[in-house]
């Protein structure tokens, strides 16, 4: 029922459907911990595995579920909770591995690790096309410009991060303004940002 999220839909890539799965999983994990009935736990595992495949950000609530199961398993002295936590992790990893194997088999190509994540960090410390720290292409360009060499792209990202940190250290006023613009654009009301980002 969050209308701004539907406005956001053109560029959030799976947030709406994956959020539906993870919210249902949240409800069912509470039902499982309250009742101890395994049927709820299987629903948690199924829905969370699908949600993490649709949107990797859902690893955050998945990790929270694992922590909750482990703590409750220890507190209530129920090994079944610990086994459910392990099984949840195994299912998420197994599905990801299976999808990778499927695409490698169909394409005949090995799927590499891709562009290093440090490129995203570097981009988040640069001026963006719309605001500070927002998308400017740097999360992929150095990787593509160097024939998809992750090692070279990672080195360029680390150099960019160091350069940004040096700039911030030399000019604290700019740093304060940069992070003010970055945080206010990231945490603005989603209705505004959805129209802003999709023109």
Short mmCIF file of C-alpha atoms in Angstrom, two decimals:
data_model
loop_
_atom_site.label_atom_id
_atom_site.label_comp_id
_atom_site.label_asym_id
_atom_site.label_seq_id
_atom_site.Cartn_x
_atom_site.Cartn_y
_atom_site.Cartn_z
CA UNK A 1 0.00 0.00 0.00
CA UNK A 2 3.04 2.32 -0.16
CA UNK A 3 2.16 4.39 -3.23
CA UNK A 4 5.60 6.03 -3.63
CA UNK A 5 7.17 2.60 -4.03
CA UNK A 6 4.99 1.95 -7.08
CA UNK A 7 6.05 5.29 -8.54
CA UNK A 8 9.60 4.11 -7.88
CA UNK A 9 8.99 0.91 -9.88
CA UNK A 10 10.60 1.95 -13.20
CA UNK A 11 14.08 1.78 -11.71
CA UNK A 12 14.04 -0.22 -8.51
CA UNK A 13 14.13 -3.58 -10.29
CA UNK A 14 12.13 -6.02 -8.25
CA UNK A 15 11.64 -4.13 -4.99
CA UNK A 16 7.86 -4.43 -4.95
CA UNK A 17 7.58 -8.18 -5.50
CA UNK A 18 10.62 -9.06 -3.40
CA UNK A 19 9.34 -6.87 -0.57
CA UNK A 20 6.05 -8.76 -0.66
CA UNK A 21 7.93 -12.04 -0.24
CA UNK A 22 10.17 -10.76 2.55
CA UNK A 23 7.28 -9.16 4.46
CA UNK A 24 5.37 -12.45 4.32
CA UNK A 25 8.53 -14.26 5.49
CA UNK A 26 8.78 -11.79 8.39
CA UNK A 27 5.25 -12.63 9.43
CA UNK A 28 5.87 -16.38 9.16
CA UNK A 29 9.10 -16.34 11.14
CA UNK A 30 7.23 -14.71 14.01
CA UNK A 31 4.50 -17.35 13.64
CA UNK A 32 7.17 -20.07 13.70
CA UNK A 33 8.90 -18.73 16.79
CA UNK A 34 5.58 -18.34 18.58
CA UNK A 35 4.07 -21.71 17.68
CA UNK A 36 7.09 -23.88 16.86
CA UNK A 37 5.20 -25.39 13.91
CA UNK A 38 7.59 -26.37 11.14
CA UNK A 39 5.19 -25.43 8.33
CA UNK A 40 5.84 -21.75 9.11
CA UNK A 41 9.59 -22.28 9.03
CA UNK A 42 9.41 -23.90 5.59
CA UNK A 43 7.46 -20.88 4.33
CA UNK A 44 10.13 -18.57 5.76
CA UNK A 45 12.85 -20.51 3.95
CA UNK A 46 10.94 -20.64 0.65
CA UNK A 47 9.88 -16.98 0.62
CA UNK A 48 13.25 -15.65 1.81
CA UNK A 49 15.14 -17.72 -0.76
CA UNK A 50 12.96 -16.36 -3.56
CA UNK A 51 13.17 -12.79 -2.23
CA UNK A 52 16.98 -12.85 -2.07
CA UNK A 53 17.14 -14.19 -5.61
CA UNK A 54 14.88 -11.38 -6.85
CA UNK A 55 16.76 -8.66 -4.96
CA UNK A 56 20.05 -9.22 -3.16
CA UNK A 57 19.21 -6.42 -0.70
CA UNK A 58 16.93 -8.98 0.93
CA UNK A 59 20.03 -10.66 2.30
CA UNK A 60 19.76 -8.06 5.07
CA UNK A 61 16.46 -9.41 6.47
CA UNK A 62 17.65 -12.96 5.67
CA UNK A 63 20.67 -12.39 7.92
CA UNK A 64 18.33 -10.96 10.57
CA UNK A 65 16.22 -14.14 10.36
CA UNK A 66 19.34 -16.28 10.79
CA UNK A 67 20.47 -14.25 13.82
CA UNK A 68 16.97 -14.46 15.32
CA UNK A 69 16.83 -18.24 14.83
CA UNK A 70 20.31 -18.72 16.31
CA UNK A 71 19.61 -16.57 19.37
CA UNK A 72 16.22 -18.16 19.96
CA UNK A 73 17.71 -21.62 19.46
CA UNK A 74 20.35 -20.91 22.10
CA UNK A 75 17.96 -19.16 24.48
CA UNK A 76 15.24 -21.80 24.28
CA UNK A 77 17.73 -24.66 23.90
CA UNK A 78 16.09 -25.81 20.66
CA UNK A 79 18.57 -27.21 18.12
CA UNK A 80 15.79 -27.24 15.51
CA UNK A 81 16.02 -23.43 15.32
CA UNK A 82 19.75 -23.66 14.65
CA UNK A 83 19.15 -26.25 11.93
CA UNK A 84 16.54 -24.00 10.34
CA UNK A 85 19.07 -21.14 10.29
CA UNK A 86 21.65 -23.35 8.57
CA UNK A 87 19.08 -24.66 6.10
CA UNK A 88 18.02 -21.10 5.22
CA UNK A 89 21.63 -20.17 4.42
CA UNK A 90 22.12 -23.36 2.38
CA UNK A 91 18.94 -22.78 0.36
CA UNK A 92 19.86 -19.19 -0.49
CA UNK A 93 23.38 -20.19 -1.56
CA UNK A 94 22.18 -23.28 -3.44
CA UNK A 95 19.67 -21.32 -5.51
CA UNK A 96 22.26 -18.69 -6.38
CA UNK A 97 24.75 -21.41 -7.35
CA UNK A 98 22.07 -23.18 -9.40
CA UNK A 99 21.17 -20.05 -11.35
CA UNK A 100 24.85 -19.41 -12.09
CA UNK A 101 25.34 -23.01 -13.25
CA UNK A 102 22.24 -22.80 -15.44
CA UNK A 103 23.38 -19.63 -17.18
CA UNK A 104 26.90 -20.96 -17.67
CA UNK A 105 25.52 -24.17 -19.19
CA UNK A 106 23.13 -22.30 -21.50
CA UNK A 107 25.64 -19.69 -22.64
CA UNK A 108 28.76 -21.84 -22.73
CA UNK A 109 30.60 -19.06 -20.91
CA UNK A 110 32.05 -18.87 -17.42
CA UNK A 111 30.40 -16.23 -15.27
CA UNK A 112 33.14 -14.19 -13.62
CA UNK A 113 32.89 -12.17 -10.44
CA UNK A 114 32.20 -9.09 -12.57
CA UNK A 115 32.93 -5.49 -11.69
CA UNK A 116 34.41 -5.11 -8.20
CA UNK A 117 32.17 -3.65 -5.51
CA UNK A 118 34.80 -1.05 -4.71
CA UNK A 119 33.62 0.76 -7.86
CA UNK A 120 30.26 1.38 -6.16
CA UNK A 121 32.00 2.76 -3.08
CA UNK A 122 34.15 5.03 -5.24
CA UNK A 123 31.10 6.24 -7.17
CA UNK A 124 29.31 7.00 -3.89
CA UNK A 125 32.13 9.39 -3.01
CA UNK A 126 32.03 11.25 -6.33
CA UNK A 127 29.75 13.90 -7.73
CA UNK A 128 26.80 12.23 -9.46
CA UNK A 129 24.82 13.24 -12.51
CA UNK A 130 21.93 14.44 -10.32
CA UNK A 131 23.39 14.81 -6.85
CA UNK A 132 26.42 14.02 -4.77
CA UNK A 133 27.20 10.32 -4.57
CA UNK A 134 24.47 9.27 -6.99
CA UNK A 135 24.90 7.26 -10.18
CA UNK A 136 27.46 8.63 -12.65
CA UNK A 137 28.52 5.46 -14.48
CA UNK A 138 31.70 4.89 -12.48
CA UNK A 139 30.35 1.65 -11.01
CA UNK A 140 30.93 0.00 -14.39
CA UNK A 141 32.96 2.25 -16.73
CA UNK A 142 36.49 1.46 -15.39
CA UNK A 143 35.69 -2.26 -15.60
CA UNK A 144 34.49 -2.05 -19.21
CA UNK A 145 37.23 0.40 -20.25
CA UNK A 146 39.86 -2.14 -19.14
CA UNK A 147 38.50 -5.19 -20.97
CA UNK A 148 36.56 -6.37 -17.90
CA UNK A 149 39.73 -6.75 -15.86
CA UNK A 150 38.50 -6.75 -12.27
CA UNK A 151 42.00 -6.32 -10.81
CA UNK A 152 42.69 -3.13 -12.77
CA UNK A 153 39.18 -1.79 -12.09
CA UNK A 154 39.60 -2.47 -8.38
CA UNK A 155 42.92 -0.60 -8.33
CA UNK A 156 41.32 2.38 -10.10
CA UNK A 157 38.44 2.32 -7.61
CA UNK A 158 40.82 2.30 -4.64
CA UNK A 159 42.74 5.24 -6.13
CA UNK A 160 39.47 7.13 -6.64
CA UNK A 161 38.40 6.44 -3.05
CA UNK A 162 41.75 7.70 -1.77
CA UNK A 163 41.46 10.80 -3.94
CA UNK A 164 37.96 11.53 -2.60
CA UNK A 165 39.12 11.09 0.99
CA UNK A 166 42.07 13.45 0.35
CA UNK A 167 39.73 16.04 -1.16
CA UNK A 168 37.40 15.80 1.83
CA UNK A 169 40.33 16.09 4.26
CA UNK A 170 41.62 19.24 2.52
CA UNK A 171 38.20 20.90 2.32
CA UNK A 172 35.93 20.03 5.27
CA UNK A 173 33.31 22.56 4.13
CA UNK A 174 33.02 20.78 0.77
CA UNK A 175 32.87 17.43 2.56
CA UNK A 176 30.00 18.64 4.76
CA UNK A 177 28.15 20.01 1.72
CA UNK A 178 28.79 16.80 -0.28
CA UNK A 179 27.43 14.50 2.41
CA UNK A 180 24.52 16.84 3.12
CA UNK A 181 23.51 16.66 -0.55
CA UNK A 182 24.17 12.92 -0.73
CA UNK A 183 22.18 12.02 2.37
CA UNK A 184 19.32 14.42 1.74
CA UNK A 185 18.88 13.12 -1.83
CA UNK A 186 19.04 9.48 -0.67
CA UNK A 187 16.62 9.93 2.22
CA UNK A 188 14.19 12.38 0.64
CA UNK A 189 10.55 11.34 0.40
CA UNK A 190 10.45 8.55 -2.23
CA UNK A 191 7.62 10.23 -4.13
CA UNK A 192 9.97 13.11 -4.92
CA UNK A 193 12.95 10.92 -5.76
CA UNK A 194 10.92 8.60 -7.98
CA UNK A 195 9.80 11.48 -10.20
CA UNK A 196 13.26 13.06 -10.06
CA UNK A 197 15.05 9.87 -11.08
CA UNK A 198 12.67 8.84 -13.85
CA UNK A 199 12.04 12.35 -15.27
#
